[in-house]
Coordinates of C-alpha atoms in Angstrom, one line a residue:
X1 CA 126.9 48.7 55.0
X2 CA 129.4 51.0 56.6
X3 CA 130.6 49.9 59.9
X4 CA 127.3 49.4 62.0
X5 CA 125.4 51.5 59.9
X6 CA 122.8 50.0 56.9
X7 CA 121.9 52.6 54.3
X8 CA 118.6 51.3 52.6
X9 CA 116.7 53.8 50.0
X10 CA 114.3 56.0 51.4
X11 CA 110.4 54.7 51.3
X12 CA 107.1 55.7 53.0
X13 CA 107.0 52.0 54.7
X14 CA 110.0 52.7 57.3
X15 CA 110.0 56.3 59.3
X16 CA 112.4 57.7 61.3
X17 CA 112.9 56.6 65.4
X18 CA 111.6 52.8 64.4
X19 CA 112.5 49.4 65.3
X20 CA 113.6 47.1 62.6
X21 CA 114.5 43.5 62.0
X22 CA 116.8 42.7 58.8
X23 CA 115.6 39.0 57.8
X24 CA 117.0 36.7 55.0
X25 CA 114.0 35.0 52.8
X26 CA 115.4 31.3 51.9
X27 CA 112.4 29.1 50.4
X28 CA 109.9 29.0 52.7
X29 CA 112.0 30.4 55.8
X30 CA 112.9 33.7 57.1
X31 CA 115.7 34.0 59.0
X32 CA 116.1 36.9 61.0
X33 CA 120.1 38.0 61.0
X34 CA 120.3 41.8 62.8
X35 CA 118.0 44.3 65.0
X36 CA 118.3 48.3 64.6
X37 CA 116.7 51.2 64.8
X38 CA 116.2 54.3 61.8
X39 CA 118.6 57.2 62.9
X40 CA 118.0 59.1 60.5
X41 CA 117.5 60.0 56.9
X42 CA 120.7 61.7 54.7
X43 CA 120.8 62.1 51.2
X44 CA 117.3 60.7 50.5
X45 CA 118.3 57.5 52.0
X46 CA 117.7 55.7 55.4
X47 CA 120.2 55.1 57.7
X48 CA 120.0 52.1 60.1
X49 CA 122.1 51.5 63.2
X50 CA 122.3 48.4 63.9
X51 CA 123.0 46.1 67.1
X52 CA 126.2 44.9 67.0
X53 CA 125.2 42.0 69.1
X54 CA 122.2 41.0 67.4
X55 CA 123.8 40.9 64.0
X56 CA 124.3 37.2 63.4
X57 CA 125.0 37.6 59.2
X58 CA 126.4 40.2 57.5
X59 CA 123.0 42.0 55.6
X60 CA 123.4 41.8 52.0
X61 CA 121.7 43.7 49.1
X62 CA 118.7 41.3 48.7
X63 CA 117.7 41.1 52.4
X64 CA 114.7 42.6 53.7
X65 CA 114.3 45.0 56.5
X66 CA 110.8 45.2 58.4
X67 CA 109.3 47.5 60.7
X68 CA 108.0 46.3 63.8
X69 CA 106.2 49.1 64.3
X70 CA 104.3 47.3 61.4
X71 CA 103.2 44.1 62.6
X72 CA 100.1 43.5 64.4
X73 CA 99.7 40.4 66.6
X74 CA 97.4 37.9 65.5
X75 CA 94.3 37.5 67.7
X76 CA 93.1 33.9 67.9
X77 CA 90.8 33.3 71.0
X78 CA 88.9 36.7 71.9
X79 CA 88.7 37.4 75.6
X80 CA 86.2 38.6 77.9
X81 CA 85.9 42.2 78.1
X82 CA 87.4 43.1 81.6
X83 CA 85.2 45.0 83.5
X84 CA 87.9 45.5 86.5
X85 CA 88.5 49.1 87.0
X86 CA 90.9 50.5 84.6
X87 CA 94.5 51.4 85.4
X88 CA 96.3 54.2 83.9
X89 CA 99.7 53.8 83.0
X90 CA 102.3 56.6 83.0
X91 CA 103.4 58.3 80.2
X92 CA 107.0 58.0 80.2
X93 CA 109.2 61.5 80.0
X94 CA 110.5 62.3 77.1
X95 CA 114.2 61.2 76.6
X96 CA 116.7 63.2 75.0
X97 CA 120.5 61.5 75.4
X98 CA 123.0 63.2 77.2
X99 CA 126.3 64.5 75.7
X100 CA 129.6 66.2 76.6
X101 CA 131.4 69.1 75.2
X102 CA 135.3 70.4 76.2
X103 CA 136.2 73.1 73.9
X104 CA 139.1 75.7 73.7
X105 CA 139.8 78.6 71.7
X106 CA 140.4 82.5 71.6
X107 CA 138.6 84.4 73.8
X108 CA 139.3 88.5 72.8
X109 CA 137.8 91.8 74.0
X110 CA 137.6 95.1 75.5
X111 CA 137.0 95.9 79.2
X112 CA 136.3 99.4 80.4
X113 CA 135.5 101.0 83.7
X114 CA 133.2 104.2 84.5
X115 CA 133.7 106.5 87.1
X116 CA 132.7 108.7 88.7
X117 CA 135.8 110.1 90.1
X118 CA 139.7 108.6 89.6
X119 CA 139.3 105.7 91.4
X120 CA 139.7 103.0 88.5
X121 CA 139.7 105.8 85.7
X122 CA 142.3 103.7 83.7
X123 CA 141.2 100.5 84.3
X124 CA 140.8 100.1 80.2
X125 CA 142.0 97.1 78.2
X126 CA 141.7 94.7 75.5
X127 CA 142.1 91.3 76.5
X128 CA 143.5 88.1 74.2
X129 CA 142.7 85.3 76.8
X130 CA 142.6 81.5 75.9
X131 CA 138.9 80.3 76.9
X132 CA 137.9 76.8 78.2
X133 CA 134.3 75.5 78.3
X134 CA 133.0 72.1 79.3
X135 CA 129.1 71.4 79.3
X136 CA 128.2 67.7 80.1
X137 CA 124.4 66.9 80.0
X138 CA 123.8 63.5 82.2
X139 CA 122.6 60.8 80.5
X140 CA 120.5 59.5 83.1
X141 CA 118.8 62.5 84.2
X142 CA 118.6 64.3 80.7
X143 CA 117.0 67.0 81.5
X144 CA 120.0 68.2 84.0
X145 CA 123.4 69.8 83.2
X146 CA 126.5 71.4 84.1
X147 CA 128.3 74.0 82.8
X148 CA 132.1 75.6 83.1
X149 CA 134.1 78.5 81.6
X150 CA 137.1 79.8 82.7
X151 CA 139.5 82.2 80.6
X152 CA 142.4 84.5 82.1
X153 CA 146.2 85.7 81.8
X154 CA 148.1 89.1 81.6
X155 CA 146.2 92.7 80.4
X156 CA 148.0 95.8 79.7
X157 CA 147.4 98.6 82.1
X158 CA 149.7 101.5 82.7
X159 CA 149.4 103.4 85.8
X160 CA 148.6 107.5 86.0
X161 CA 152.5 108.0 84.9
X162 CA 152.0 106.1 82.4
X163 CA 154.1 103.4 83.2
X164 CA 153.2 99.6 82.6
X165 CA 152.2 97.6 85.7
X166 CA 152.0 94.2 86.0
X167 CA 148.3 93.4 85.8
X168 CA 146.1 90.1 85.6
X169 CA 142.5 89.5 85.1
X170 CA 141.1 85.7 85.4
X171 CA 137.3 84.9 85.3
X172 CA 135.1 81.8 85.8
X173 CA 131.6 80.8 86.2
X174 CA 129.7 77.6 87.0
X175 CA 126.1 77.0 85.8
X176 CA 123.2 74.3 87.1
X177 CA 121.8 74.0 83.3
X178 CA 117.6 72.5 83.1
X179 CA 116.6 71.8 79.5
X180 CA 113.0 71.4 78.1
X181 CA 111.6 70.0 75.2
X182 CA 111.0 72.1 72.0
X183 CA 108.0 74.8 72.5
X184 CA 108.0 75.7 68.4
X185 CA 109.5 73.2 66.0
X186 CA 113.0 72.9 67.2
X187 CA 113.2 76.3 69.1
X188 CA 114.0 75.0 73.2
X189 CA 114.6 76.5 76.3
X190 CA 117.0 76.3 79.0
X191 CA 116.8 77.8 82.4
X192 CA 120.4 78.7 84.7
X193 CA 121.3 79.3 87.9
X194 CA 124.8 80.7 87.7
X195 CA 127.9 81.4 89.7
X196 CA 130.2 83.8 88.4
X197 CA 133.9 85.3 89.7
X198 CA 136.6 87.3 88.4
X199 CA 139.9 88.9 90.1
X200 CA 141.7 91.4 88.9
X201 CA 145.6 92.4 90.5
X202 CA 147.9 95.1 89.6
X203 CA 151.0 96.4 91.1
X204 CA 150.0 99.9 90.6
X205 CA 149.8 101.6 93.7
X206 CA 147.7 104.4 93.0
X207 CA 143.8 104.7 93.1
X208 CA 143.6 105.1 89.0
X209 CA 143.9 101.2 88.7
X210 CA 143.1 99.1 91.7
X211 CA 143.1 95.7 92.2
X212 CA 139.5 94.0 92.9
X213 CA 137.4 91.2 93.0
X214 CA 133.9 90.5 91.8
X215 CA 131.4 87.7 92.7
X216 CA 127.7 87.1 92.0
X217 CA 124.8 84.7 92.3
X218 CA 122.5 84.7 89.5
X219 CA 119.8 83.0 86.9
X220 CA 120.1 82.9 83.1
X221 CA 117.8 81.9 80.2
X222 CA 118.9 80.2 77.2
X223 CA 116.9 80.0 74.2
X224 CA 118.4 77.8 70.9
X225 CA 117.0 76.4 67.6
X226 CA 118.3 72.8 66.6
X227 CA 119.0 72.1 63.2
X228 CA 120.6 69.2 63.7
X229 CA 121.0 66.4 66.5
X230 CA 123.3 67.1 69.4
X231 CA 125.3 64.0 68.2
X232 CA 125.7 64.0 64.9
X233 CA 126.3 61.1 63.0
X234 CA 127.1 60.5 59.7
X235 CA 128.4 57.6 57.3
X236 CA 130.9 59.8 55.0
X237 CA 134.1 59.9 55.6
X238 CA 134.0 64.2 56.8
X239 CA 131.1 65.3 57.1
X240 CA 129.7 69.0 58.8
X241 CA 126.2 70.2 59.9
X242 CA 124.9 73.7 61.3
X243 CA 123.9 72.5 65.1
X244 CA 122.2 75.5 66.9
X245 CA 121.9 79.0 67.3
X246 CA 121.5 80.3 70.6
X247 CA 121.1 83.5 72.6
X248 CA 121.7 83.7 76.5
X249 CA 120.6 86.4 78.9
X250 CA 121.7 86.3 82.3
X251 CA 120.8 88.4 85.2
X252 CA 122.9 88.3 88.6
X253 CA 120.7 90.8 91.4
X254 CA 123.6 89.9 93.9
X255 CA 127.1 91.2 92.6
X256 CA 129.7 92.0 95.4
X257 CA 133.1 94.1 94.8
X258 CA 135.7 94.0 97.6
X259 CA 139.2 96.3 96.4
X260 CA 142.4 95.0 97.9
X261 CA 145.4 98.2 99.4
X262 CA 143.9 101.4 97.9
X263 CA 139.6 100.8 98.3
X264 CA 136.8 103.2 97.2
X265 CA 134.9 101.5 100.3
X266 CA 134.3 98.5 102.5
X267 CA 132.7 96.4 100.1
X268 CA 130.2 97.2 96.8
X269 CA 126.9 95.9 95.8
X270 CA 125.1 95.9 93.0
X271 CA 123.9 94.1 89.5
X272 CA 124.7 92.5 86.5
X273 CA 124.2 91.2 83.0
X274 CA 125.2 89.5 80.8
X275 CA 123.9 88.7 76.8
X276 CA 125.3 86.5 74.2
X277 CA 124.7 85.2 70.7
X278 CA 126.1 82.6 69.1
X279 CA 126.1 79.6 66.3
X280 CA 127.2 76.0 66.5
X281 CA 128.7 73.8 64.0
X282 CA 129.4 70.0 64.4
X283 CA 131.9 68.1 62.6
X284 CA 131.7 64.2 61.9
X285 CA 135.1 62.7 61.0
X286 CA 134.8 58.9 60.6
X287 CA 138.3 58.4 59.9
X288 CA 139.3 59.4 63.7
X289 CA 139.3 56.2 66.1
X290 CA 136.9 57.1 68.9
X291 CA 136.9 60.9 68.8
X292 CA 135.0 61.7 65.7
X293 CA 132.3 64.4 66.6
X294 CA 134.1 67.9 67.2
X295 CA 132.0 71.5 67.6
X296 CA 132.9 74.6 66.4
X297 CA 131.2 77.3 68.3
X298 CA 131.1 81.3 67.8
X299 CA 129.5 83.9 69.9
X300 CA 129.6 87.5 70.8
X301 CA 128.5 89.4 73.5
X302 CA 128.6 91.9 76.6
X303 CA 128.9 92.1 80.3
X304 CA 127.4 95.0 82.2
X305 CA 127.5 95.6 86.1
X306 CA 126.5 98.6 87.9
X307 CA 127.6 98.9 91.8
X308 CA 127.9 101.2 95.2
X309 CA 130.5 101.5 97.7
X310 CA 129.4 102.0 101.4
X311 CA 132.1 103.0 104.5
X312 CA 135.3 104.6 104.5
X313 CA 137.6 104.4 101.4
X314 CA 141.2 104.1 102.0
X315 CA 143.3 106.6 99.7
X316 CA 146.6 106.4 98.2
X317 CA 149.9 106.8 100.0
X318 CA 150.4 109.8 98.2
X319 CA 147.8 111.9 99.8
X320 CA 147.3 113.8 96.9
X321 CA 143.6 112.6 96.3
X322 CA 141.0 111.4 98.6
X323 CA 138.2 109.3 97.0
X324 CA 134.8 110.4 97.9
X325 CA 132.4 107.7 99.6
X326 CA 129.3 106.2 99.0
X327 CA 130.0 106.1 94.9
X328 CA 128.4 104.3 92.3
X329 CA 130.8 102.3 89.6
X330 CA 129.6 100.8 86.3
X331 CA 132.0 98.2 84.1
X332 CA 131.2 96.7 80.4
X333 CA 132.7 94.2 78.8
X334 CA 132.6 93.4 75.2
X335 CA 133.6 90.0 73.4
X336 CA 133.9 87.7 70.9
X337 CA 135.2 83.8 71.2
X338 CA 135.6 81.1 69.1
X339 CA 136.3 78.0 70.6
X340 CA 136.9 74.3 68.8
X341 CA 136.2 71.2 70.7
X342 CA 135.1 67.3 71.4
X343 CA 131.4 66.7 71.4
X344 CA 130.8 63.1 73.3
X345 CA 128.6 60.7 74.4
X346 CA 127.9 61.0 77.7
X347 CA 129.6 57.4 78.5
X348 CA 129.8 57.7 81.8
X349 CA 125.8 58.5 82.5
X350 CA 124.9 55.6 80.1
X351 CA 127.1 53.5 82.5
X352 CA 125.2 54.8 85.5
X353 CA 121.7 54.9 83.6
X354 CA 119.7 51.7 84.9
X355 CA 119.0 49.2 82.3

């Protein structure tokens, strides 16, 4: 026994996902003195979780543990065949339990504008941002989730005398998350609909960095192979597993650009995408009260956005150059992120989740 958990040797009697009794032969009686279920099977041995309030003994080594998935009901007095019409019962949707994840960690890249003119020539930096993510799958409505990432702070940008500006980029992005159920072995897919925003400000006054903003509706696939269960568990004291590898492609076909003082138009339109690849470790430390399940998740990737400017720009004070309307911009972002987090139990959906 460790805690709630009873590890028993592995045997082709008891399978994985069954209800069990533990019961306590004396003479002629059997006393039965805890219910659980098999969560799983680690280190050729199976490990039981039991129900705290069922447990009524503490199991020992010489107790027994039966399947119920095992016993068939004794059938004294056969009845008349019912020759009512027949009612179909419906099969129940798969369940999957929900979780939670709130993760931080580095979040470092390069951004880079195209032009085709000077408007936002030197718009070029690296960025060392701090990332936060949170992803909470409900409980009672498994198959839904949400989905937030926001990372920002201060880039370095010089101006076309190059002279440093104060500059700051921030981003976000909000995602509606629908998982399915495995379509090959463990390989599962999740649709998206995302919301995405990012603002960029400088104090350079000239149209060779120019302070924007950027918005876009948009739809995202993501498809991810389980190695592991979402909430691992484990009976060691540490204890690590390889979760998932994943790779996301997201498409947004509305992407505005509005530019604040000097503007290469009244507003842009346009597109953009995203891709990102990743792996996912989980960490089981039984020693921590309460938080004992932590993630460790790794990903690369790029953003890519094309868009065109329509009406009248608005040039620098200078006068010295006029920006021509009617242009087409692309940016591109390139990344890498390593965040380190709490995985959870989604406590607050199995509160909500009718009984």
């Amino acid at each position: 026994m460790m805690d709630d958990v009873a590890v028993i040797p592995n045997n082709k009697l008891i399978k994985v996902g069954e209800l069990v009794v533990v019961v306590r032969p004396s003479e002629d009686n059997i006393e039965v003195i805890a219910r659980g279920s098999v969560e799983n099977i680690q280190n050729n041995e199976l490990l039981i979780l039991l129900d705290g309030a069922s447990v009524t003994k503490f199991p020992k080594a010489k107790d027994l543990v039966v399947s119920l998935a095992k016993l068939n009901p004794q059938v004294f007095d056969e009845p008349p065949p019912d020759k009512s019409p027949e009612i179909r019962e419906d099969v129940p949707d798969p369940y999957e339990p929900g979780y939670m994840v709130l993760d931080f960690g580095p979040y470092q890249g390069k951004f880079e504008s195209q032009s085709p003119n000077s408007a936002n020539q030197y718009k070029i930096f690296n960025n060392d941002f701090v990332s936060t993510h949170f992803l909470w799958y409900f409980d009672f409505v498994w198959r839904y989730g949400i989905e937030y990432e926001a990372a920002g702070g201060n880039v370095p940008v010089k101006s076309y005398n190059r002279v440093s500006k104060a500059t700051s980029y921030k981003e976000s992005s909000l995602a509606i998350h629908y998982r399915f159920l495995p379509i090959w072995k463990e390989l599962r897919p999740t649709l998206k609909l995302i919301s995405k925003n990012s603002t960029f400000t400088t104090e350079n006054d000239d149209e060779y960095v120019m302070s924007s903003s950027a918005s876009g509706m948009g739809f995202g696939t993501n498809f991810h192979y389980l190695f592991n269960d979402n909430l691992f568990k484990s009976i060691q004291r540490f204890d690590w597993s390889l979760n998932k590898t994943y790779f996301e492609l997201a498409y947004f076909p509305s992407y505005t650009v509005k530019d604040t003082g000097v503007t290469r138009g009244d507003s842009g339109s346009g597109t953009a995408l995203e891709m990102k690849a990743g792996v996912i470790f989980l960490f089981h430390l039984r020693f921590i009260p309460f938080f004992k399940r932590w993630s460790l998740d790794l990903s690369t990737g790029v953003n890519q956005s094309q868009f065109s400017f329509s009406g009248p720009t608005v040039d620098p004070v200078d006068g010295f150059t006029q920006i021509p309307e009617g242009q087409t911009y692309n940016e591109t972002q390139n990344f890498i992120k390593l965040t380190l987090g709490l995985r959870m139990d989604d406590y607050i959906g199995k509160a909500l989740k009718p009984r």
